[in-house]
Short mmCIF file of C-alpha atoms and ligand atoms in Angstrom, two decimals:
data_model
loop_
_atom_site.label_atom_id
_atom_site.label_comp_id
_atom_site.label_asym_id
_atom_site.label_seq_id
_atom_site.Cartn_x
_atom_site.Cartn_y
_atom_site.Cartn_z
CA SER A 234 111.78 121.26 45.96
CA LYS A 235 114.41 123.69 47.31
CA ALA A 236 111.40 125.85 49.22
CA SER A 237 110.16 122.92 50.98
CA GLY A 238 113.12 121.73 51.84
CA ARG A 239 114.12 124.94 53.25
CA ASN A 240 110.62 124.99 55.01
CA ARG A 241 111.63 121.92 56.53
CA TYR A 242 115.05 122.96 57.97
CA THR A 243 113.24 125.96 59.22
CA PHE A 244 110.67 123.58 60.80
CA PHE A 245 113.38 121.58 62.51
CA ALA A 246 115.91 124.35 63.73
CA LEU A 247 112.65 126.13 65.35
CA GLU A 248 111.83 122.64 67.20
CA MET A 249 115.17 122.24 68.30
CA GLN A 250 115.32 125.75 69.59
CA LEU A 251 112.11 125.02 71.41
CA GLU A 252 113.56 121.88 72.80
CA VAL A 253 116.79 123.77 74.02
CA GLU A 254 114.45 126.69 75.50
CA LYS A 255 112.34 124.09 77.44
CA GLU A 256 115.50 122.46 78.69
CA GLN A 257 116.63 125.90 79.68
CA GLN A 258 113.60 126.54 81.47
CA VAL A 259 113.33 122.99 83.47
CA GLU A 260 117.13 123.87 84.47
CA LYS A 261 116.24 126.95 86.02
CA GLU A 262 113.11 125.65 87.75
CA LEU A 263 115.05 122.79 88.73
CA LYS A 264 117.73 124.40 90.25
CA VAL A 265 114.82 126.58 92.72
CA ALA A 266 113.02 123.30 93.56
CA ILE A 267 116.31 121.63 94.95
CA ALA A 268 117.46 124.91 96.61
CA ASP A 269 114.04 125.49 98.15
CA ASN A 270 113.20 122.04 99.19
CA GLN A 271 110.44 121.40 96.31
CA LEU A 272 111.40 117.83 95.34
CA CYS A 273 109.85 114.97 97.40
CA LEU A 274 110.63 111.29 97.82
CA TYR A 275 108.83 108.42 97.41
CA TYR A 276 109.12 104.83 98.79
CA GLN A 277 108.89 101.84 97.20
CA PRO A 278 108.84 98.47 99.20
CA LEU A 279 111.45 95.96 98.87
CA LEU A 280 109.88 92.62 100.32
CA ASN A 281 111.89 89.30 101.07
CA ALA A 282 110.96 86.56 98.46
CA SER A 283 110.22 83.63 100.81
CA THR A 284 108.23 85.65 103.67
CA GLU A 285 107.33 88.88 101.98
CA ALA A 286 108.03 90.71 104.88
CA LEU A 287 109.32 94.38 104.14
CA ILE A 288 113.26 94.67 104.13
CA GLY A 289 113.60 97.99 102.87
CA ALA A 290 112.69 100.52 100.60
CA GLU A 291 113.59 102.27 97.13
CA VAL A 292 113.80 105.86 97.25
CA LEU A 293 112.52 107.72 94.24
CA VAL A 294 112.32 111.32 93.41
CA ARG A 295 109.42 113.37 92.34
CA TRP A 296 108.96 116.79 91.57
CA PRO A 297 105.66 118.25 92.60
CA HIS A 298 105.53 121.41 90.28
CA PRO A 299 103.19 124.09 91.17
CA GLU A 300 101.63 124.01 87.49
CA ARG A 301 102.44 120.74 85.94
CA GLY A 302 101.80 118.44 88.51
CA LEU A 303 103.88 115.58 89.86
CA ILE A 304 106.91 115.31 87.36
CA PRO A 305 108.37 111.89 86.96
CA PRO A 306 112.12 111.57 87.04
CA PHE A 307 112.26 110.80 83.47
CA ASP A 308 111.08 114.11 82.53
CA PHE A 309 113.93 115.81 84.55
CA ILE A 310 116.81 113.45 85.66
CA PRO A 311 118.15 113.37 82.16
CA ILE A 312 118.33 117.45 82.07
CA ALA A 313 120.15 117.13 85.47
CA GLU A 314 122.36 114.94 84.13
CA LYS A 315 123.26 117.08 81.17
CA THR A 316 123.50 120.17 83.03
CA GLY A 317 125.39 119.10 85.86
CA LEU A 318 122.44 119.70 88.57
CA ILE A 319 122.25 115.84 89.31
CA THR A 320 125.18 116.20 91.89
CA LYS A 321 123.03 118.55 94.01
CA LEU A 322 119.96 116.16 93.34
CA ASP A 323 121.55 113.03 94.15
CA ASP A 324 123.16 114.59 97.22
CA TRP A 325 119.87 115.76 98.35
CA VAL A 326 117.94 112.67 98.23
CA LEU A 327 121.02 110.70 99.71
CA GLU A 328 120.92 113.38 102.52
CA THR A 329 116.77 113.51 103.11
CA ALA A 330 116.91 109.60 103.05
CA THR A 331 119.62 109.45 105.70
CA GLN A 332 117.92 112.00 107.64
CA GLN A 333 114.63 109.96 107.17
CA ILE A 334 116.59 106.72 108.58
CA SER A 335 117.80 108.72 111.80
CA MET A 336 114.21 109.88 112.48
CA TRP A 337 113.26 106.48 112.35
CA VAL A 338 115.90 105.18 114.74
CA HIS A 339 114.87 108.00 117.11
CA GLN A 340 111.19 107.00 116.95
CA GLY A 341 112.36 103.28 117.92
CA ILE A 342 111.63 101.95 114.92
CA ASP A 343 113.29 98.98 113.11
CA ALA A 344 114.51 101.16 110.03
CA PRO A 345 114.24 99.48 106.68
CA VAL A 346 117.33 99.96 104.49
CA LEU A 347 116.82 102.56 102.07
CA SER A 348 118.49 102.07 98.54
CA VAL A 349 119.36 105.63 96.82
CA ASN A 350 119.70 105.87 93.07
CA ILE A 351 123.19 107.68 92.53
CA SER A 352 123.91 108.88 88.53
CA ALA A 353 127.09 107.97 86.85
CA ASN A 354 128.11 111.34 87.02
CA ARG A 355 128.04 111.85 90.76
CA LEU A 356 129.91 108.52 91.17
CA ASN A 357 132.61 109.51 89.24
CA GLN A 358 133.23 112.46 91.24
CA LYS A 359 136.36 112.01 93.78
CA ASP A 360 134.40 113.67 96.93
CA PHE A 361 131.28 111.07 96.52
CA ALA A 362 132.48 108.45 99.36
CA GLN A 363 133.35 111.39 101.43
CA PHE A 364 130.14 113.18 100.92
CA VAL A 365 128.42 110.01 102.18
CA GLN A 366 130.93 109.50 105.08
CA LYS A 367 129.86 113.06 106.06
CA VAL A 368 125.92 112.78 105.92
CA ILE A 369 126.34 109.27 108.03
CA ALA A 370 128.09 110.77 110.59
CA LYS A 371 126.16 113.73 110.78
CA TYR A 372 122.77 111.82 111.32
CA ARG A 373 124.72 108.97 112.93
CA ILE A 374 122.58 106.44 111.22
CA PRO A 375 124.19 102.71 111.15
CA PRO A 376 125.62 102.71 107.62
CA GLU A 377 123.93 99.36 106.69
CA THR A 378 120.69 100.56 106.60
CA LEU A 379 121.91 102.84 103.40
CA CYS A 380 122.14 101.37 100.26
CA ILE A 381 123.45 102.91 96.99
CA GLU A 382 122.17 101.70 93.72
CA ILE A 383 124.38 102.31 90.58
CA THR A 384 123.61 101.39 86.98
CA GLU A 385 126.29 100.19 84.57
CA GLN A 386 125.38 103.02 82.04
CA ASN A 387 128.42 105.20 81.55
CA MET A 388 130.34 103.92 83.92
CA ILE A 389 133.24 103.05 81.64
CA ALA A 390 134.53 106.68 81.41
CA ASN A 391 136.84 105.90 84.70
CA LEU A 392 136.46 102.24 86.20
CA ASP A 393 139.38 102.85 88.50
CA ASN A 394 137.47 105.97 90.14
CA VAL A 395 134.33 104.08 90.62
CA TYR A 396 136.11 101.10 92.21
CA SER A 397 137.76 102.90 94.67
CA THR A 398 134.77 104.84 95.80
CA LEU A 399 132.91 101.73 96.00
CA THR A 400 135.56 100.01 98.14
CA LEU A 401 135.48 102.91 100.36
CA LEU A 402 131.67 102.95 100.63
CA GLN A 403 131.78 99.33 101.45
CA GLN A 404 134.13 99.71 104.02
CA LEU A 405 132.14 102.12 105.65
CA GLY A 406 129.11 99.62 105.83
CA VAL A 407 127.18 100.92 102.74
CA LYS A 408 125.47 98.54 100.52
CA ILE A 409 126.15 98.48 96.81
CA ALA A 410 123.50 97.39 94.33
CA LEU A 411 124.09 97.04 90.43
CA ASP A 412 120.58 98.16 88.81
CA ASP A 413 118.96 97.26 85.81
CA PHE A 414 121.30 94.26 85.43
CA GLY A 415 121.82 92.56 82.24
CA THR A 416 120.76 95.73 80.09
CA GLY A 417 124.54 96.91 79.62
CA TYR A 418 126.72 95.12 77.38
CA SER A 419 129.57 94.84 80.17
CA SER A 420 127.76 93.45 83.12
CA LEU A 421 130.09 90.71 83.58
CA SER A 422 133.33 92.58 83.62
CA TYR A 423 131.74 95.20 86.09
CA LEU A 424 130.74 92.24 88.25
CA LYS A 425 134.01 90.99 88.52
CA ARG A 426 135.64 94.44 89.19
CA LEU A 427 133.34 96.45 91.48
CA PRO A 428 132.55 95.48 95.02
CA VAL A 429 128.76 94.75 94.72
CA ASP A 430 126.30 93.36 97.44
CA LYS A 431 122.90 92.96 95.51
CA LEU A 432 122.13 92.53 91.78
CA LYS A 433 118.69 93.87 90.65
CA ILE A 434 117.58 92.18 87.39
CA ASP A 435 116.00 94.22 84.82
CA ARG A 436 112.28 95.11 84.46
CA SER A 437 112.31 94.40 81.14
CA PHE A 438 113.51 90.58 81.40
CA VAL A 439 110.54 90.01 84.29
CA MET A 440 108.10 91.90 82.52
CA ASP A 441 107.68 89.11 79.98
CA MET A 442 109.13 86.11 81.73
CA HIS A 443 105.74 84.52 81.65
CA GLU A 444 105.50 84.64 78.08
CA ASP A 445 108.95 84.55 76.78
CA PRO A 446 111.05 81.39 77.35
CA GLN A 447 114.10 83.38 76.52
CA ASP A 448 113.58 86.10 79.24
CA LYS A 449 113.30 83.16 81.88
CA ALA A 450 116.22 81.68 80.69
CA ILE A 451 118.12 85.11 81.18
CA ILE A 452 116.72 85.35 84.76
CA LYS A 453 117.68 81.83 85.59
CA THR A 454 121.37 82.53 84.59
CA ILE A 455 121.37 86.02 86.30
CA LEU A 456 120.29 84.25 89.51
CA GLU A 457 122.70 81.26 89.35
CA LEU A 458 125.60 83.90 88.58
CA GLY A 459 124.48 86.13 91.59
CA HIS A 460 124.26 83.54 93.81
CA GLY A 461 127.55 81.96 92.80
CA LEU A 462 128.99 85.23 93.63
CA GLY A 463 127.54 85.35 96.86
CA LEU A 464 125.05 88.32 95.92
CA TRP A 465 121.61 88.90 97.05
CA VAL A 466 119.25 89.26 93.95
CA ASN A 467 115.98 91.57 93.34
CA ALA A 468 113.71 91.08 90.73
CA GLU A 469 111.78 94.31 90.07
CA GLY A 470 108.97 95.30 88.23
CA VAL A 471 106.76 92.32 89.47
CA GLU A 472 103.45 92.98 88.31
CA ASN A 473 101.47 89.66 88.81
CA GLU A 474 101.17 86.37 90.43
CA ILE A 475 102.55 84.48 87.52
CA GLN A 476 105.57 86.11 87.88
CA ILE A 477 105.80 85.73 91.52
CA GLN A 478 105.34 81.92 91.50
CA MET A 479 107.78 81.86 88.67
CA LEU A 480 110.49 83.84 90.60
CA LYS A 481 109.97 82.18 93.57
CA ASP A 482 110.57 78.87 91.90
CA LEU A 483 114.00 80.26 90.63
CA GLY A 484 115.02 81.37 93.93
CA VAL A 485 115.13 85.12 93.65
CA ASP A 486 115.86 86.92 97.14
CA GLU A 487 113.69 89.92 96.95
CA PHE A 488 110.62 91.60 95.15
CA GLN A 489 109.75 94.85 94.09
CA GLY A 490 106.88 95.81 92.12
CA PHE A 491 103.58 97.18 91.19
CA PHE A 492 101.94 93.96 92.32
CA PHE A 493 103.13 94.68 95.72
CA SER A 494 102.99 98.34 95.99
CA ARG A 495 103.46 101.41 93.83
CA PRO A 496 106.32 103.90 95.12
CA LEU A 497 104.45 105.73 98.02
CA PRO A 498 104.32 109.20 99.61
CA LEU A 499 106.29 108.95 103.07
CA ALA A 500 102.94 108.94 105.19
CA GLU A 501 101.43 106.31 103.15
CA PHE A 502 104.88 103.90 103.41
CA GLU A 503 104.97 104.72 107.01
CA ALA A 504 101.49 104.00 107.75
CA LYS A 505 101.61 100.53 105.67
CA TYR A 506 104.61 99.28 106.52
CA LEU A 507 106.25 100.81 109.65
CA PRO A 508 104.39 99.42 112.46
CA ALA A 509 103.64 102.09 115.40
CA THR A 510 105.69 101.65 118.47
CA VAL A 511 105.22 102.37 121.85
CA LEU A 512 108.05 104.40 123.07
P1 C2E B 723 115.13 102.62 88.67
O1 C2E B 723 116.01 102.98 89.31
O2 C2E B 723 114.91 101.34 87.46
O3 C2E B 723 113.60 102.72 89.50
C1 C2E B 723 112.77 101.96 89.19
C2 C2E B 723 111.38 102.32 88.45
O4 C2E B 723 110.56 101.40 88.31
C3 C2E B 723 110.77 103.32 89.14
O5 C2E B 723 110.11 104.31 88.27
C4 C2E B 723 109.34 102.59 89.74
O6 C2E B 723 108.29 103.24 89.89
C5 C2E B 723 109.26 101.55 88.28
N1 C2E B 723 108.45 100.55 88.88
C6 C2E B 723 108.89 99.81 89.78
N2 C2E B 723 107.85 98.84 90.19
C7 C2E B 723 107.37 98.74 88.77
C8 C2E B 723 106.26 97.76 88.36
O7 C2E B 723 105.86 96.95 88.51
N3 C2E B 723 105.91 98.19 86.82
C9 C2E B 723 106.25 99.35 86.34
N4 C2E B 723 105.93 99.32 85.02
N5 C2E B 723 107.29 100.15 86.79
C10 C2E B 723 107.61 99.76 88.12
P2 C2E B 723 110.29 105.88 88.71
O8 C2E B 723 110.16 106.40 90.04
O9 C2E B 723 109.85 106.65 87.59
O10 C2E B 723 112.01 106.20 88.22
C11 C2E B 723 112.63 106.18 86.96
C12 C2E B 723 114.05 105.82 86.84
O11 C2E B 723 114.37 107.70 87.70
C13 C2E B 723 114.28 105.17 88.17
O12 C2E B 723 114.77 103.86 87.28
C14 C2E B 723 116.25 105.82 88.14
O13 C2E B 723 116.83 105.54 87.24
C15 C2E B 723 115.65 107.21 88.33
N6 C2E B 723 115.59 107.97 89.62
C16 C2E B 723 114.55 107.86 90.10
N7 C2E B 723 114.65 108.61 91.32
C17 C2E B 723 115.98 108.84 91.47
C18 C2E B 723 116.93 109.71 92.19
O14 C2E B 723 116.78 110.26 93.31
N8 C2E B 723 118.03 109.88 91.67
C19 C2E B 723 118.70 109.60 90.44
N9 C2E B 723 119.88 109.84 89.81
N10 C2E B 723 117.77 108.72 89.55
C20 C2E B 723 116.62 108.38 90.18
CA1 CA B 724 117.11 101.71 91.09
CA1 CA B 725 116.06 99.57 88.02
CA1 CA B 726 116.98 102.69 85.56
#
């Protein structure tokens, strides 16, 4: 009926308004959180697949919220992307990770490579490579201890721009990883056109590979492709020993996943993975 139709309309309108208000609230609080250093970084180990020795860590942002507890990135990154706050967030993460590397170097620790996620919005801005260069110079870190993880999502917008940015970064010595590989629809053309050092096989393929021969076939193909191009290949989302054995047999270079470790707060990561050095 007309009445219930209108009620439904009112209901959806209300719901949408609540959604908008919630987003505006998150945006407001996130702005403060970034400015006041309230975000924090977790570190998930990246291990050499044949020795299981630590190579590096992926840096993953968390938001310890005074009322809502530790907020995972999926609950605020999309809002940050929508509102443009992602530029400040990504820059903060990159600078904080760089500062951490320089602290390890000063402590005489053999610094693990830190992989930082950079969203397509930030990557597409013209000053990004310059910003990275500035931060590396400020903290005087070896550039190859920094890896930039990019995804193919939304990159189509300005591939020429991304190409020159990545080329500059690679010339600096910074490593480039193509994240969530295999999930986009243009993986191959990106691979052909962009300077990349590492492929990260998307978790969705690793998840079911021990039960689904198609996922296994896809992983095998990604490995052949990656190795054929001289790239290092990571498998993320490794959760059990069957996956590990299969991935080893297929020749994966690097493991990442809950089986080895969840993302850890700094102190736990250091205690578990960075042997104390005597200065
Ligand atoms: P991602 O870049 O694909 O990061 C890997 C995600 O997989 C992380 O989730 C990690 O905790 C999770 N993961 C790792 N191993 C396993 C496993 O064995 N099983 C399962 N089920 N999950 C595993 P997280 O930390 O919640 O991050 C989610 C996404 O948020 C990231 O996906 C990335 O796209 C984004 N993100 C995280 N930190 C940042 C950041 O600093 N900047 C930007 N722009 N995005 C970020
Ligand atoms: Ca990533
Ligand atoms: Ca990923
Ligand atoms: Ca992702």
